mmCIF file with all atom_site columns, C-alpha atoms in Angstrom:
data_model
loop_
_atom_site.group_PDB
_atom_site.id
_atom_site.type_symbol
_atom_site.label_atom_id
_atom_site.label_alt_id
_atom_site.label_comp_id
_atom_site.label_asym_id
_atom_site.label_entity_id
_atom_site.label_seq_id
_atom_site.pdbx_PDB_ins_code
_atom_site.Cartn_x
_atom_site.Cartn_y
_atom_site.Cartn_z
_atom_site.occupancy
_atom_site.B_iso_or_equiv
_atom_site.pdbx_formal_charge
_atom_site.auth_seq_id
_atom_site.auth_comp_id
_atom_site.auth_asym_id
_atom_site.auth_atom_id
_atom_site.pdbx_PDB_model_num
ATOM 1  C CA . UNK J 1 1  ? 0.000   0.000   0.000  1.00 63.00 ? 18 UNK J CA 1
ATOM 2  C CA . UNK J 1 2  ? 0.958   3.577   -0.548 1.00 74.00 ? 19 UNK J CA 1
ATOM 3  C CA . UNK J 1 3  ? -0.546  6.303   1.597  1.00 75.00 ? 20 UNK J CA 1
ATOM 4  C CA . UNK J 1 4  ? -2.930  7.413   -1.146 1.00 81.00 ? 21 UNK J CA 1
ATOM 5  C CA . UNK J 1 5  ? -4.246  3.814   -1.452 1.00 80.00 ? 22 UNK J CA 1
ATOM 6  C CA . UNK J 1 6  ? -5.084  3.405   2.234  1.00 77.00 ? 23 UNK J CA 1
ATOM 7  C CA . UNK J 1 7  ? -8.795  3.763   3.030  1.00 80.00 ? 24 UNK J CA 1
ATOM 8  C CA . UNK J 1 8  ? -9.549  6.744   5.280  1.00 83.00 ? 25 UNK J CA 1
ATOM 9  C CA . UNK J 1 9  ? -11.005 4.542   8.028  1.00 85.00 ? 26 UNK J CA 1
ATOM 10 C CA . UNK J 1 10 ? -11.480 0.966   9.068  1.00 88.00 ? 27 UNK J CA 1
ATOM 11 C CA . UNK J 1 11 ? -14.605 -0.454  7.492  1.00 90.00 ? 28 UNK J CA 1
ATOM 12 C CA . UNK J 1 12 ? -16.090 -3.903  7.281  1.00 93.00 ? 29 UNK J CA 1
ATOM 13 C CA . UNK J 1 13 ? -13.752 -5.920  5.070  1.00 89.00 ? 30 UNK J CA 1
ATOM 14 C CA . UNK J 1 14 ? -10.969 -3.280  5.170  1.00 86.00 ? 31 UNK J CA 1
ATOM 15 C CA . UNK J 1 15 ? -8.803  -3.972  8.228  1.00 85.00 ? 32 UNK J CA 1
ATOM 16 C CA . UNK J 1 16 ? -5.615  -2.206  9.236  1.00 85.00 ? 33 UNK J CA 1
ATOM 17 C CA . UNK J 1 17 ? -2.395  -3.650  10.643 1.00 83.00 ? 34 UNK J CA 1
ATOM 18 C CA . UNK J 1 18 ? 1.068   -2.449  11.556 1.00 82.00 ? 35 UNK J CA 1
ATOM 19 C CA . UNK J 1 19 ? 3.551   -2.740  8.693  1.00 79.00 ? 36 UNK J CA 1
ATOM 20 C CA . UNK J 1 20 ? 6.865   -4.173  9.827  1.00 77.00 ? 37 UNK J CA 1
ATOM 21 C CA . UNK J 1 21 ? 10.278  -3.837  8.264  1.00 77.00 ? 38 UNK J CA 1
ATOM 22 C CA . UNK J 1 22 ? 10.845  -7.585  8.687  1.00 79.00 ? 39 UNK J CA 1
ATOM 23 C CA . UNK J 1 23 ? 10.112  -8.439  5.069  1.00 81.00 ? 40 UNK J CA 1
ATOM 24 C CA . UNK J 1 24 ? 10.624  -12.154 4.500  1.00 88.00 ? 41 UNK J CA 1
ATOM 25 C CA . UNK J 1 25 ? 13.352  -12.549 7.138  1.00 87.00 ? 42 UNK J CA 1
ATOM 26 C CA . UNK J 1 26 ? 10.910  -14.492 9.328  1.00 87.00 ? 43 UNK J CA 1
ATOM 27 C CA . UNK J 1 27 ? 11.302  -17.340 6.862  1.00 91.00 ? 44 UNK J CA 1
ATOM 28 C CA . UNK J 1 28 ? 14.698  -17.927 8.507  1.00 91.00 ? 45 UNK J CA 1
ATOM 29 C CA . UNK J 1 29 ? 13.025  -18.621 11.859 1.00 92.00 ? 46 UNK J CA 1
ATOM 30 C CA . UNK J 1 30 ? 12.372  -22.203 12.960 1.00 94.00 ? 47 UNK J CA 1
ATOM 31 C CA . UNK J 1 31 ? 8.891   -22.140 11.452 1.00 92.00 ? 48 UNK J CA 1
ATOM 32 C CA . UNK J 1 32 ? 8.222   -25.837 12.092 1.00 94.00 ? 49 UNK J CA 1
ATOM 33 C CA . UNK J 1 33 ? 8.745   -25.227 15.817 1.00 93.00 ? 50 UNK J CA 1
ATOM 34 C CA . UNK J 1 34 ? 6.730   -22.005 15.810 1.00 89.00 ? 51 UNK J CA 1
ATOM 35 C CA . UNK J 1 35 ? 3.837   -22.931 13.487 1.00 86.00 ? 52 UNK J CA 1
ATOM 36 C CA . UNK J 1 36 ? 3.944   -26.727 13.520 1.00 89.00 ? 53 UNK J CA 1
ATOM 37 C CA . UNK J 1 37 ? 5.679   -29.015 11.049 1.00 93.00 ? 54 UNK J CA 1
ATOM 38 C CA . UNK J 1 38 ? 2.615   -29.364 8.816  1.00 93.00 ? 55 UNK J CA 1
ATOM 39 C CA . UNK J 1 39 ? 1.614   -25.691 8.866  1.00 90.00 ? 56 UNK J CA 1
ATOM 40 C CA . UNK J 1 40 ? 1.340   -23.819 5.566  1.00 89.00 ? 57 UNK J CA 1
ATOM 41 C CA . UNK J 1 41 ? 3.760   -21.252 7.046  1.00 88.00 ? 58 UNK J CA 1
ATOM 42 C CA . UNK J 1 42 ? 6.572   -23.776 6.536  1.00 94.00 ? 59 UNK J CA 1
ATOM 43 C CA . UNK J 1 43 ? 5.928   -23.676 2.772  1.00 94.00 ? 60 UNK J CA 1
ATOM 44 C CA . UNK J 1 44 ? 5.604   -19.894 2.350  1.00 93.00 ? 61 UNK J CA 1
ATOM 45 C CA . UNK J 1 45 ? 7.856   -18.653 -0.440 1.00 94.00 ? 62 UNK J CA 1
ATOM 46 C CA . UNK J 1 46 ? 9.936   -15.489 -0.312 1.00 92.00 ? 63 UNK J CA 1
ATOM 47 C CA . UNK J 1 47 ? 7.606   -13.790 -2.809 1.00 92.00 ? 64 UNK J CA 1
ATOM 48 C CA . UNK J 1 48 ? 4.502   -14.800 -0.825 1.00 91.00 ? 65 UNK J CA 1
ATOM 49 C CA . UNK J 1 49 ? 6.061   -13.520 2.398  1.00 89.00 ? 66 UNK J CA 1
ATOM 50 C CA . UNK J 1 50 ? 6.690   -10.103 0.865  1.00 86.00 ? 67 UNK J CA 1
ATOM 51 C CA . UNK J 1 51 ? 3.337   -9.907  -0.890 1.00 84.00 ? 68 UNK J CA 1
ATOM 52 C CA . UNK J 1 52 ? 0.898   -11.299 1.677  1.00 82.00 ? 69 UNK J CA 1
ATOM 53 C CA . UNK J 1 53 ? 2.512   -11.064 5.124  1.00 81.00 ? 70 UNK J CA 1
ATOM 54 C CA . UNK J 1 54 ? 4.104   -7.617  5.576  1.00 80.00 ? 71 UNK J CA 1
ATOM 55 C CA . UNK J 1 55 ? 1.807   -6.652  8.480  1.00 79.00 ? 72 UNK J CA 1
ATOM 56 C CA . UNK J 1 56 ? 1.076   -7.822  11.988 1.00 76.00 ? 73 UNK J CA 1
ATOM 57 C CA . UNK J 1 57 ? -0.317  -6.685  15.338 1.00 74.00 ? 74 UNK J CA 1
ATOM 58 C CA . UNK J 1 58 ? -1.709  -4.329  16.338 1.00 69.00 ? 75 UNK J CA 1
ATOM 59 C CA . UNK J 1 59 ? -4.651  -5.145  14.114 1.00 83.00 ? 76 UNK J CA 1
ATOM 60 C CA . UNK J 1 60 ? -7.686  -2.896  13.806 1.00 90.00 ? 77 UNK J CA 1
ATOM 61 C CA . UNK J 1 61 ? -10.800 -4.502  12.358 1.00 91.00 ? 78 UNK J CA 1
ATOM 62 C CA . UNK J 1 62 ? -14.480 -3.719  12.144 1.00 94.00 ? 79 UNK J CA 1
ATOM 63 C CA . UNK J 1 63 ? -16.388 -5.565  14.886 1.00 95.00 ? 80 UNK J CA 1
ATOM 64 C CA . UNK J 1 64 ? -18.141 -7.758  12.283 1.00 96.00 ? 81 UNK J CA 1
ATOM 65 C CA . UNK J 1 65 ? -14.766 -8.845  10.913 1.00 93.00 ? 82 UNK J CA 1
ATOM 66 C CA . UNK J 1 66 ? -13.511 -9.645  14.429 1.00 92.00 ? 83 UNK J CA 1
ATOM 67 C CA . UNK J 1 67 ? -16.571 -11.817 15.024 1.00 94.00 ? 84 UNK J CA 1
ATOM 68 C CA . UNK J 1 68 ? -15.686 -13.861 11.953 1.00 92.00 ? 85 UNK J CA 1
ATOM 69 C CA . UNK J 1 69 ? -11.938 -13.936 12.602 1.00 89.00 ? 86 UNK J CA 1
ATOM 70 C CA . UNK J 1 70 ? -11.712 -14.574 16.358 1.00 89.00 ? 87 UNK J CA 1
ATOM 71 C CA . UNK J 1 71 ? -12.941 -18.202 16.385 1.00 89.00 ? 88 UNK J CA 1
ATOM 72 C CA . UNK J 1 72 ? -10.574 -19.139 13.547 1.00 86.00 ? 89 UNK J CA 1
ATOM 73 C CA . UNK J 1 73 ? -7.654  -17.243 15.107 1.00 82.00 ? 90 UNK J CA 1
ATOM 74 C CA . UNK J 1 74 ? -8.219  -19.175 18.324 1.00 80.00 ? 91 UNK J CA 1
ATOM 75 C CA . UNK J 1 75 ? -7.655  -22.429 16.476 1.00 81.00 ? 92 UNK J CA 1
ATOM 76 C CA . UNK J 1 76 ? -4.162  -21.312 15.410 1.00 74.00 ? 93 UNK J CA 1
ATOM 77 C CA . UNK J 1 77 ? -2.993  -19.377 18.471 1.00 74.00 ? 94 UNK J CA 1
ATOM 78 C CA . UNK J 1 78 ? -0.399  -21.156 20.632 1.00 68.00 ? 95 UNK J CA 1
ATOM 79 C CA . UNK J 1 79 ? -1.806  -22.550 23.876 1.00 67.00 ? 96 UNK J CA 1
#
């Protein structure tokens, strides 16, 4: 995203997240230990990491989006 592409506010289906400067460096982490050996994160390519995963917490979502996301997120969160 560039600043002129960012929506002016959070709306249903348009969440916000913090953009990190990590890039794809997280692919060098022990992803099998972090995500699980069979997790899709272990197969994420460099290009996919840059294109789809440049953001992280804090996340800001519309309440309707949180209601859809929270149950699924709970399935993947470490316990």
